Short mmCIF file of C-alpha atoms and ligand atoms in Angstrom, two decimals:
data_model
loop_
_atom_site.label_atom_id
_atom_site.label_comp_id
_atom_site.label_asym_id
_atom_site.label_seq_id
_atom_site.Cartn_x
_atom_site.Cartn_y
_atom_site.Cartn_z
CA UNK U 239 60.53 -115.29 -38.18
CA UNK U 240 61.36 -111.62 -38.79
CA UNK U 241 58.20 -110.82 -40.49
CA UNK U 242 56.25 -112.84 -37.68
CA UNK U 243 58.35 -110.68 -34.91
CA UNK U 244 57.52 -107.43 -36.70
CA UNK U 245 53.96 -108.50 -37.39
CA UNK U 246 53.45 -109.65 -33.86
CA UNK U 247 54.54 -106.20 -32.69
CA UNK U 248 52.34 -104.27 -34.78
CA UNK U 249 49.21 -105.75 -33.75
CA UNK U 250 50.49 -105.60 -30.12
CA UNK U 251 50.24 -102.09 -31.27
CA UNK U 252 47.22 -101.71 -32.41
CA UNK U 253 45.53 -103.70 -29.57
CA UNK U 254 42.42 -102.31 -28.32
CA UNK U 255 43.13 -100.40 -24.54
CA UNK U 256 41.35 -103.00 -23.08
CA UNK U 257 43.85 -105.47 -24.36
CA UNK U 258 46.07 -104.01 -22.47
CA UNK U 259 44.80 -103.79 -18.83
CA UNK U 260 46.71 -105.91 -16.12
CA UNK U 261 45.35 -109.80 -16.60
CA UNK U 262 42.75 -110.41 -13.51
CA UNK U 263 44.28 -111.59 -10.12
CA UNK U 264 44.64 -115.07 -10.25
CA UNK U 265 44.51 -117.05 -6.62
CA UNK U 266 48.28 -118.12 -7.49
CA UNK U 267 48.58 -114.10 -7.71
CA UNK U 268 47.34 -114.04 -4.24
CA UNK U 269 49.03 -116.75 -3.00
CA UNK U 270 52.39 -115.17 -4.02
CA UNK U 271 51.36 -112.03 -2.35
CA UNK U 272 51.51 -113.43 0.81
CA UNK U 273 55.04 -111.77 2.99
CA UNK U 274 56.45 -113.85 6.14
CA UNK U 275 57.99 -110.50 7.17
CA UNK U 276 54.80 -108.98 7.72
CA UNK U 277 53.13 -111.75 9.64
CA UNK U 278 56.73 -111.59 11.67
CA UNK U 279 56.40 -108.06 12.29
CA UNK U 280 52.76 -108.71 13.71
CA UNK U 281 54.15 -111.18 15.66
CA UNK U 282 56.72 -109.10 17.24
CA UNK U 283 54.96 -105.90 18.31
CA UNK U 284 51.58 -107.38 19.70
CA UNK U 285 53.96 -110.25 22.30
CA UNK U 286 55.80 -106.87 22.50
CA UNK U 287 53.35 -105.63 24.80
CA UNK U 288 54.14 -108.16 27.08
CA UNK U 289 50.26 -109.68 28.23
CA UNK U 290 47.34 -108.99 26.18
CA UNK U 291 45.47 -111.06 28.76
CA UNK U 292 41.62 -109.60 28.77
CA UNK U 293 41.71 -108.38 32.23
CA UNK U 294 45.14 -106.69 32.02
CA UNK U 295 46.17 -102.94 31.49
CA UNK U 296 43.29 -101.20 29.31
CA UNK U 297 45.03 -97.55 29.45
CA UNK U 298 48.82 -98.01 29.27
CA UNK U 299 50.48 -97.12 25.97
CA UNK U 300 53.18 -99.67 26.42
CA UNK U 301 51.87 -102.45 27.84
CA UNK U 302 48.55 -105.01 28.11
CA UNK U 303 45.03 -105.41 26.16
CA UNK U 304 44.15 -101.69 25.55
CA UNK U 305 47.63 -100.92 24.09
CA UNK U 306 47.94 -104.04 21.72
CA UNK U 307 43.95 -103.23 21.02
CA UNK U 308 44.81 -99.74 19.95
CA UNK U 309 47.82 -100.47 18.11
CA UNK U 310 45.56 -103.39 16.02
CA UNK U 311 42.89 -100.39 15.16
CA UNK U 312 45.67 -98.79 13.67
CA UNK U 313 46.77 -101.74 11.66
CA UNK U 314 43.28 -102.62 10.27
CA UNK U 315 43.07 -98.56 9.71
CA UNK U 316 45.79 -98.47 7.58
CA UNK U 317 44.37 -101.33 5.26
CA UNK U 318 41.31 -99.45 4.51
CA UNK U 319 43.76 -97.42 3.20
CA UNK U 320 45.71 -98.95 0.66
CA UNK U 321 45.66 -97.87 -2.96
CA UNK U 322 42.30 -99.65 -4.03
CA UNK U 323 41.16 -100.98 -1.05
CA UNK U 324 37.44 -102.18 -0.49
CA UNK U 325 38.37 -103.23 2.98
CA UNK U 326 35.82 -101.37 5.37
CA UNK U 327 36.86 -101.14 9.29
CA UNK U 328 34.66 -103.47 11.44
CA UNK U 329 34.55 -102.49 15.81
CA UNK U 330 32.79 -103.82 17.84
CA UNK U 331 32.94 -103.01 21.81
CA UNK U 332 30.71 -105.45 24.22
CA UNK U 333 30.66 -106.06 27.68
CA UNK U 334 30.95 -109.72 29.17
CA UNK U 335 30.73 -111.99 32.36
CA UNK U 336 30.84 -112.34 35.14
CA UNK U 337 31.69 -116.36 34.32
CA UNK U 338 33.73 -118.87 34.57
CA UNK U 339 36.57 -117.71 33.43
CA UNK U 340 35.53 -114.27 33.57
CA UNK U 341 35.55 -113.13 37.74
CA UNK U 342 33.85 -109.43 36.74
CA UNK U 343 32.20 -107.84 33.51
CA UNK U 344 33.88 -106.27 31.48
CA UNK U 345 34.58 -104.35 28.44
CA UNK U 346 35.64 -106.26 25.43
CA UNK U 347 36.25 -105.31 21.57
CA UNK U 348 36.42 -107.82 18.60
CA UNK U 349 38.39 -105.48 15.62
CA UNK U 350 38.56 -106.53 12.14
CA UNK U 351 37.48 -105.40 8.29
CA UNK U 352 34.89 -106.90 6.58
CA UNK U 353 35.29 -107.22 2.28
CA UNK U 354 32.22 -106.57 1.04
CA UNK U 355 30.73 -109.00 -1.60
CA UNK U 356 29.16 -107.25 -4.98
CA UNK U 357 26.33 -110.09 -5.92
CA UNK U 358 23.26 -107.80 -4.16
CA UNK U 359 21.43 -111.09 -4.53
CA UNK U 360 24.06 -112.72 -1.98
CA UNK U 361 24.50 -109.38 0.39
CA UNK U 362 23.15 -111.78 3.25
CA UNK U 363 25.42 -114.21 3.20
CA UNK U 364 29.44 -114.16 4.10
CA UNK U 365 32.31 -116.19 5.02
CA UNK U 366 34.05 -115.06 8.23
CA UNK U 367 37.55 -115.78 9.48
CA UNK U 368 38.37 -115.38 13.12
CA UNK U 369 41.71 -115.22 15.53
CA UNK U 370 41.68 -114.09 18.86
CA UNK U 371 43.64 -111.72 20.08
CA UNK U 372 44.45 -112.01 24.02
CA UNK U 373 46.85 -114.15 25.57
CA UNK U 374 47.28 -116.30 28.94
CA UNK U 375 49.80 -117.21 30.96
CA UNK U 376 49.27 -120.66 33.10
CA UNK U 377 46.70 -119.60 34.93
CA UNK U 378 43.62 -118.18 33.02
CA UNK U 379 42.64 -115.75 35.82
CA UNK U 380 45.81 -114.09 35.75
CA UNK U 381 45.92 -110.77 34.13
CA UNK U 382 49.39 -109.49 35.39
CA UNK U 383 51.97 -112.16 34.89
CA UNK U 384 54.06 -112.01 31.04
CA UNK U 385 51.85 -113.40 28.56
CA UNK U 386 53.70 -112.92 25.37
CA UNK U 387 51.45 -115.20 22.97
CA UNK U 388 53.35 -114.98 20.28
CA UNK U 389 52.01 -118.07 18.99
CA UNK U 390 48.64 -118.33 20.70
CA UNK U 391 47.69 -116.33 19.30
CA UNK U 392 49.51 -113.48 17.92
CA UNK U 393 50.15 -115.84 14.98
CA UNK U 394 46.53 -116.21 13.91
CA UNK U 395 46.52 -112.32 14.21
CA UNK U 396 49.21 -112.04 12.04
CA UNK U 397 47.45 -114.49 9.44
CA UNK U 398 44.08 -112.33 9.75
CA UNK U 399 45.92 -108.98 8.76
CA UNK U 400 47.97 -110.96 6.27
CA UNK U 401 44.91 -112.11 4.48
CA UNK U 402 43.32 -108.67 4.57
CA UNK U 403 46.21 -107.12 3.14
CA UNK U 404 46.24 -109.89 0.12
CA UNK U 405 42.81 -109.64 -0.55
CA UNK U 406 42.07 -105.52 0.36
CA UNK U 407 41.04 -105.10 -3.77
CA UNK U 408 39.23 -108.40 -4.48
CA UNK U 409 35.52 -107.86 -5.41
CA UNK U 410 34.40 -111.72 -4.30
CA UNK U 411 30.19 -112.23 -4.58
CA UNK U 412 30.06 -112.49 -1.30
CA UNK U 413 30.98 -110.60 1.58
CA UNK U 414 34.39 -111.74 3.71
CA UNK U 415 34.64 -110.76 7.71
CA UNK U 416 38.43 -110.97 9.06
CA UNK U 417 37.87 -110.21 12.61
CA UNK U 418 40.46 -110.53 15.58
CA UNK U 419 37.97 -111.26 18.68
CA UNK U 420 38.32 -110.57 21.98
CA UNK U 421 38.45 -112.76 24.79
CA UNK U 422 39.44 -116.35 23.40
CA UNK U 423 40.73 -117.67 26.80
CA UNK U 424 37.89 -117.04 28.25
CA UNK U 425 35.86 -119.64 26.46
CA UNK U 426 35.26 -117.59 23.32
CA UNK U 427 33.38 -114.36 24.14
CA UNK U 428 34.24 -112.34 21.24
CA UNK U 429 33.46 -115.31 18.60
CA UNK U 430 30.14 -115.53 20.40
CA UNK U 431 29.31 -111.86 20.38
CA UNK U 432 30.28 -111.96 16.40
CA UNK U 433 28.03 -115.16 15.64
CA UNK U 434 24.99 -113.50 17.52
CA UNK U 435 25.59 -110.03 16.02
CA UNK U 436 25.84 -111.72 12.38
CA UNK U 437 22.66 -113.90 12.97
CA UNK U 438 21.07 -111.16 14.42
CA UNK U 439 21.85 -109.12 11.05
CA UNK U 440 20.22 -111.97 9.17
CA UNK U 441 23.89 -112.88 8.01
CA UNK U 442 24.05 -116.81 6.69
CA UNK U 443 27.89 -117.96 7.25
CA UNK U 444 28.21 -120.06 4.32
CA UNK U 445 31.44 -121.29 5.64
CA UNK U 446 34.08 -119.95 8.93
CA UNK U 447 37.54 -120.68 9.67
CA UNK U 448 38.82 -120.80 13.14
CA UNK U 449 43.08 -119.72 13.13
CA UNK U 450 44.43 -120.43 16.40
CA UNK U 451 48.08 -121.37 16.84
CA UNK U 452 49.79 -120.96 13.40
CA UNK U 453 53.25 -120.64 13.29
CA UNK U 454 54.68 -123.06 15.42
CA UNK U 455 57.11 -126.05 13.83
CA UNK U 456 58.17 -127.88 16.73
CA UNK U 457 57.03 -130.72 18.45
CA UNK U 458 57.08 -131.83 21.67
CA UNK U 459 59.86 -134.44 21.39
CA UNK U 460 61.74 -131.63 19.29
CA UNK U 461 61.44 -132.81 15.97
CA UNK U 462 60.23 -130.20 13.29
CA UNK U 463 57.27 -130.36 11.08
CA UNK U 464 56.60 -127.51 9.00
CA UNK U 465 55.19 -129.54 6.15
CA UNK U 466 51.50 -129.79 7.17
CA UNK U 467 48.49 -127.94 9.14
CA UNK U 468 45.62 -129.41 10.78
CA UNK U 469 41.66 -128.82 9.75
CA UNK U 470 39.83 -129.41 12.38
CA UNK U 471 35.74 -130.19 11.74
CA UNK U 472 32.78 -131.70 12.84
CA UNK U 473 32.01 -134.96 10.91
CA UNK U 474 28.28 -134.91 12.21
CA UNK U 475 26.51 -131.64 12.35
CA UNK U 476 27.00 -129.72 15.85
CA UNK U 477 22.94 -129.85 15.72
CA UNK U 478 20.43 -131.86 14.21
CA UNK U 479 17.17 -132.89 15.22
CA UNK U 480 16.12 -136.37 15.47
CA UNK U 481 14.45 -136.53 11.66
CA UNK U 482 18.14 -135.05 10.33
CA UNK U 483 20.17 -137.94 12.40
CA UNK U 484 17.81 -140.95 11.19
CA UNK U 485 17.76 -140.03 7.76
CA UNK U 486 22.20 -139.17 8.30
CA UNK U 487 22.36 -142.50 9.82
CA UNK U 488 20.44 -144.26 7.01
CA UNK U 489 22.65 -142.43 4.56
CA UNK U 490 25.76 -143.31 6.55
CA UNK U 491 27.16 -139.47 6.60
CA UNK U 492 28.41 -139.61 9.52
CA UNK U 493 32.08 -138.04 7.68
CA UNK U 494 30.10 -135.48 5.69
CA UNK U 495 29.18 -132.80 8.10
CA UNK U 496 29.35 -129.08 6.44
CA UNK U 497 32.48 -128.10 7.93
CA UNK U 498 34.26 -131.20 6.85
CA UNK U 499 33.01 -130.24 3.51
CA UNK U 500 35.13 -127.05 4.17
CA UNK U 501 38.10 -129.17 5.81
CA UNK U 502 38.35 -130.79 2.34
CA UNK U 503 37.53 -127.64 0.18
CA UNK U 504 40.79 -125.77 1.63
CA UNK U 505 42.67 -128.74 1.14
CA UNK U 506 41.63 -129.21 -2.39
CA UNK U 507 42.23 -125.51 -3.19
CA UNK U 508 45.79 -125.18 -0.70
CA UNK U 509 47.70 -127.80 -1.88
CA UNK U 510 47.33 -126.31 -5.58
CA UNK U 511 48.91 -123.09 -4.40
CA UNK U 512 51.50 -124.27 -1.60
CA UNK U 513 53.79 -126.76 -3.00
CA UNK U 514 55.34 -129.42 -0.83
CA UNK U 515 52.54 -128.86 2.08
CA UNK U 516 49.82 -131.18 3.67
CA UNK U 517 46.35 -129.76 4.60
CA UNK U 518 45.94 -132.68 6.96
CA UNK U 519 41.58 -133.14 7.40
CA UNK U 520 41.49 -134.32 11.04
CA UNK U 521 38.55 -136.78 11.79
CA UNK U 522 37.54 -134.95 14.67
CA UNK U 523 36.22 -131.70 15.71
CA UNK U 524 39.30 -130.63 17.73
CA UNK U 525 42.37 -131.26 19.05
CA UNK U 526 41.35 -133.55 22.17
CA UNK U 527 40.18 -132.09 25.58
CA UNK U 528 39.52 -128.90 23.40
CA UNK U 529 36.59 -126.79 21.81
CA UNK U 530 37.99 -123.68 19.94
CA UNK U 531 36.35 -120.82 18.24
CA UNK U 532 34.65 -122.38 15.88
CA UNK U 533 32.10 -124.02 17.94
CA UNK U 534 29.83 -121.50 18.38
CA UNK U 535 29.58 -121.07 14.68
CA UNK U 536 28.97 -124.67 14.07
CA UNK U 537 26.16 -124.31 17.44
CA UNK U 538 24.42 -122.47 14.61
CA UNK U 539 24.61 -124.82 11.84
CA UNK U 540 27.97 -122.86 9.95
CA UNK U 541 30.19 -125.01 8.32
CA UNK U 542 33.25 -124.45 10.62
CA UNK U 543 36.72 -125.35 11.05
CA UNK U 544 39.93 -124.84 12.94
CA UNK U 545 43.38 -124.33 11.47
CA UNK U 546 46.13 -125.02 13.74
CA UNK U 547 49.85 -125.77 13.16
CA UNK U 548 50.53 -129.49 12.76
CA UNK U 549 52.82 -129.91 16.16
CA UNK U 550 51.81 -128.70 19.52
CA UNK U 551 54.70 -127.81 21.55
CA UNK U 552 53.38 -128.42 25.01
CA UNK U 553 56.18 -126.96 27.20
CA UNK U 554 55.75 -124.13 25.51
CA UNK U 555 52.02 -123.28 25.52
CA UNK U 556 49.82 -120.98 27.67
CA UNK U 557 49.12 -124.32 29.69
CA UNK U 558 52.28 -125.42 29.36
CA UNK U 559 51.85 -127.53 33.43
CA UNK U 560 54.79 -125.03 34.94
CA UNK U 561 52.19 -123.04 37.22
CA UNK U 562 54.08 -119.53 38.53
CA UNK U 563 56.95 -120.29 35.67
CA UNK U 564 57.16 -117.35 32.80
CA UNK U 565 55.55 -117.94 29.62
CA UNK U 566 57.54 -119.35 26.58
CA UNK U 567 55.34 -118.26 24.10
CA UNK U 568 58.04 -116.39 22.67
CA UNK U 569 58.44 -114.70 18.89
CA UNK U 570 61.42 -116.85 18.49
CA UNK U 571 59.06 -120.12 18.40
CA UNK U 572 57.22 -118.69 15.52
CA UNK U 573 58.42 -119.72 12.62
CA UNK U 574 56.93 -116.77 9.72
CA UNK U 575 57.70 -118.88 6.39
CA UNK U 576 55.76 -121.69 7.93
CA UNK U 577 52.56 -119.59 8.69
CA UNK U 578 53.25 -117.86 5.31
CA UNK U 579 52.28 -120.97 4.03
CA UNK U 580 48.65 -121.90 6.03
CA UNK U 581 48.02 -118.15 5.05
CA UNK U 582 48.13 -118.97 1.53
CA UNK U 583 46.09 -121.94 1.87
CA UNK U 584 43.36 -119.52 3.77
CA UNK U 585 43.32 -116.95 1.44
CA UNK U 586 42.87 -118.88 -1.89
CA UNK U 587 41.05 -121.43 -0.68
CA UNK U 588 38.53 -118.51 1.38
CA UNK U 589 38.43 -116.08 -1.85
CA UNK U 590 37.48 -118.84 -3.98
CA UNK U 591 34.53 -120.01 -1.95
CA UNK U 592 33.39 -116.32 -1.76
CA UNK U 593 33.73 -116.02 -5.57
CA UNK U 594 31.77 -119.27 -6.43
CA UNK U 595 28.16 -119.62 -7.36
CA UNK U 596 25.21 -120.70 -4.90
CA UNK U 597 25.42 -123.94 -3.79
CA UNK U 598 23.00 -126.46 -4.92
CA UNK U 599 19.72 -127.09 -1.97
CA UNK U 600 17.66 -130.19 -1.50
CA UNK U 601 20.23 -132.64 -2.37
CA UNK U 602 18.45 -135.91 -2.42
CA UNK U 603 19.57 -139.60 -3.26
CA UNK U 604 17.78 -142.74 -4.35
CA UNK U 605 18.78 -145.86 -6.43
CA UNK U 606 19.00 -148.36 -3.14
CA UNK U 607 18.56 -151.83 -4.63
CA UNK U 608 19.68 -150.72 -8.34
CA UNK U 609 22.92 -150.99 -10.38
CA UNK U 610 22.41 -146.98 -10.47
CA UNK U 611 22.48 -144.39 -8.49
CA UNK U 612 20.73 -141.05 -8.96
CA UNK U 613 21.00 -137.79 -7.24
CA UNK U 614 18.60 -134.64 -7.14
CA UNK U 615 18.95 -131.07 -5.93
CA UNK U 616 17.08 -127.64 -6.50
CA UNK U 617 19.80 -124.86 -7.90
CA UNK U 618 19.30 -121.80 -6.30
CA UNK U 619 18.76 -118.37 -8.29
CA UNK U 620 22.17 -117.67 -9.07
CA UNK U 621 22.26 -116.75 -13.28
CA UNK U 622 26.39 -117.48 -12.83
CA UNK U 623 25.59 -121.03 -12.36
CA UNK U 624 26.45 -122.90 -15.70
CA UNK U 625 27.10 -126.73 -14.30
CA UNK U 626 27.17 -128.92 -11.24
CA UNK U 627 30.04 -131.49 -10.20
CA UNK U 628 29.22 -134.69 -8.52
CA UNK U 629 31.71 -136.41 -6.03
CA UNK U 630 32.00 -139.50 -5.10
CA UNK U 631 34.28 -141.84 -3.03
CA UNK U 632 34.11 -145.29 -1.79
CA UNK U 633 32.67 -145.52 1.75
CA UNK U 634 35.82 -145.95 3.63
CA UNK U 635 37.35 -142.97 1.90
CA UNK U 636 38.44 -139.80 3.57
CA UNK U 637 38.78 -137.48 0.19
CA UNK U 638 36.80 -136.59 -2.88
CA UNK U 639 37.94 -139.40 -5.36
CA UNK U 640 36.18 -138.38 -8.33
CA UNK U 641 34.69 -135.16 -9.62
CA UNK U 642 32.68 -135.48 -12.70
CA UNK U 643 31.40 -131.89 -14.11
CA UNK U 644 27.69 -132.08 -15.93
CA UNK U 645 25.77 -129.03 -17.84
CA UNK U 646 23.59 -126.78 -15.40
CA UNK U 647 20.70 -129.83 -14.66
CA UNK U 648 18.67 -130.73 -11.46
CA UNK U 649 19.49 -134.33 -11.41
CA UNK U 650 21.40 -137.15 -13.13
CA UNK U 651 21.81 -140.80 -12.74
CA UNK U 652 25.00 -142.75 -12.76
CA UNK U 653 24.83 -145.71 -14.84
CA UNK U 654 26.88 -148.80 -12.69
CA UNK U 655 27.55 -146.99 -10.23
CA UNK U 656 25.36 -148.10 -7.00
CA UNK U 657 24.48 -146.54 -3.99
CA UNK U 658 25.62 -149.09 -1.44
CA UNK U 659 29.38 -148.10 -1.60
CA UNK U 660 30.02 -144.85 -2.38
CA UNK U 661 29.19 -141.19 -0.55
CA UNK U 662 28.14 -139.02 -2.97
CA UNK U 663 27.61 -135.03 -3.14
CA UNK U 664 27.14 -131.96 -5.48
CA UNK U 665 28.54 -128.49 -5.85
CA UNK U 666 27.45 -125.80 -8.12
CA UNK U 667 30.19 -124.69 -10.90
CA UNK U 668 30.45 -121.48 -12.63
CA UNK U 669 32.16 -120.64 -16.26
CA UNK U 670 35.67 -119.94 -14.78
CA UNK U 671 35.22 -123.10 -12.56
CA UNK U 672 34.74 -122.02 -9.31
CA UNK U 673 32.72 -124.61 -7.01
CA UNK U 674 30.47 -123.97 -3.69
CA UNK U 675 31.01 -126.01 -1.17
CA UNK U 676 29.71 -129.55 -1.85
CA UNK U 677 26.38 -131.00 -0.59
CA UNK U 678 25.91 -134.04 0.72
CA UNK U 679 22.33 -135.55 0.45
CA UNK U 680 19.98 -134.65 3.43
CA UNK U 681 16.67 -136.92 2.14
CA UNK U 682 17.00 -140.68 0.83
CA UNK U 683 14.21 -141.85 -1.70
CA UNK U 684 13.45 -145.73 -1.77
ZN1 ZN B 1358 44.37 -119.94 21.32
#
């Protein structure tokens, strides 16, 4: 054992440098990187500055949007520099309105950092992650009254800079925007204005998360649940012409929309690095009566989703049906261990996706009337590519149930296994087993 000790040391020794370099960054690495004290400090100083309503205060130091807009710069400032950050600072001023919710135009800014991706083949496409920054109080016109929004949505702020601060050194394929937008309660101007922008820089969104409301535990008949989060998707695509919804209908899809695709990819890939948590896939687009962020990704065929804390604790919301009462949107309802966690499941499951191959195009099925079912697809011209996985569940399924991984090929039958039951799709695989999203079929073959 000596001799083994000693011999074990001496070629420790002799090891080439390389040998000796820190082991890569592994997503558990990042997931243990995550600190509830800095998503609690977030939390603190922007409901410190009392309303961050869009209308309110733009020059005060102490108080309103302009002050909590400056002191965000700052933060995002900072994390470009960090020993070895890639992070580059993202600003974007706009003006918006008059509408609805908007009585006069005015002059908006969506801040974040965007993490550029190094496959130059890819540099056009990106996965974005969005929280708005302004608050409410009851009423959505009013720009003076205390709108702390510590929860709505300083939290989602505070899980934006969180992420950026986890992931300021990775080198993913593809590029990663973290942007805090600007006028959420007024029916999503800054989310627009980034969509537009990104489709207007010939950006493809290959996949968009939505954090609004992160970091509240308790529900409205006071029980606590800080043991799940919500994924909120379409199950049929936001848009769709009438050829893509007879040939989803004669597929029977209708659960398979891209950003419930996503929905399940962040479960799959959260509840390996949070232990005792449920990434809960709602089978609907949003929480009822609402349409969040994410929508106007989705509009433009993004796989979207929204991330919200399991319980909503409606007597203490924005809209919380106590017109003229104060806001109790206070820091002490956010609860930082418990948005620790849907930051970790973010994070890995977002810098996986942008480190994983291509997806697969084309996905086609046929095998009606046979014991076996066979699928087709095009792989794109990614070289990192080295295998596909097929999933499958039974009809009446709401997860994956099987994954089986094949050698890089463009089709592949499965013996027994007929198309009348199951929902099938494929994702592209490279060698250290990262997976694209999976595609479901889009054309049926008789
Ligand atoms: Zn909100």
């Amino acid at each position: 054992m000596r001799f083994l000790a000693c011999l074990g040391l001496a070629l420790s020794l002799a090891a080439p440098v390389a040998a000796r370099q820190p082991p890569p960054v592994t997503l558990q690495d990042l997931a243990v990187k995550v600190e509830s004290a800095r998503l609690s400090r977030t939390v603190d100083r922007l409901a410190s500055f009392g309303t961050r309503h869009t209308l309110s205060d733009p020059v005060s130091t102490r108080r309103g949007i302009g002050a909590a807009r400056r002191w965000l710069a700052g933060e995002l400032q900072a994390l470009t520099q960090i020993p070895g950050s890639r992070l580059v600072q993202f600003e974007d001023a706009f003006t918006a309105g008059p509408g609805p919710l908007l009585p006069a135009r005015a002059d908006l800014v969506n801040l974040g950092v965007l993490l550029p991706g190094t496959d130059l083949r890819r540099a056009r496409q990106a996965l974005v992650v969005v929280a708005h920054y302004d608050s409410r109080s009851n009423n959505a016109m009013d720009a003076s009254s205390d709108a702390p929004g510590a929860v709505d949505n300083a939290s989602g702020v505070a899980l934006l800079l969180e992420m950026a601060t986890v992931l300021a050194a990775e080198k993913p394929a593809v590029s990663i925007y973290l942007v805090a937008t600007a006028g959420g309660a007024q029916g999503a101007l800054g989310s627009a204005r980034l969509a537009s922008r990104l489709k207007a820089e010939g950006i493809e969104v290959l996949g968009m998360a939505a954090a609004d409301c992160v970091g509240n535990i308790l529900g409205p008949d006071g029980g606590k649940n800080g043991g799940a989060m919500r994924l909120f998707s379409d199950g049929v695509p936001a848009q769709e012409s009438e050829g893509q919804k007879k040939v989803r209908e004669l597929l029977g899809t209708e659960n398979d929309g891209s950003g419930r695709e996503l929905a399940r990819y962040l479960k799959r890939c959260g509840e390996r690095f949070v232990e005792n948590f449920e990434c809960v896939v709602m089978l609907r687009r949003d929480r009822l009566g609402y349409l969040g962020e994410q929508a106007v990704f989705t509009r433009e065929g993004a796989p979207g989703v929204r991330v919200s804390e399991y319980a909503d604790p409606f007597d203490r919301m924005a809209q919380d049906g106590r017109p003229g009462a104060p806001s109790r949107d206070l820091p002490s309802s956010f609860d930082a261990g418990y948005c620790a966690k849907i930051t970790r499941v973010l994070t890995t499951g977002f810098r996986q996706l942008a480190g994983a191959p291509a997806g697969p195009q084309n996905v086609g099925l046929s095998g009606c009337g046979t014991p076996d079912a066979k699928l087709w697809w095009t792989l794109p011209d990614d070289p990192r590519i080295t295998g596909v996985v097929i999933y499958r569940r039974r009809a009446d399924g709401v997860q994956w149930q099987q994954a089986r991984a094949f050698p890089k090929c463009e089709s592949q039958v499965l013996p027994g296994i007929g198309t009348d039951n199951d929902v099938f799709a494929v994702a592209t695989l490279d060698a250290q087993n990262n997976e694209s999203l999976p595609v479901t079929p889009g054309s049926i073959e008789y």
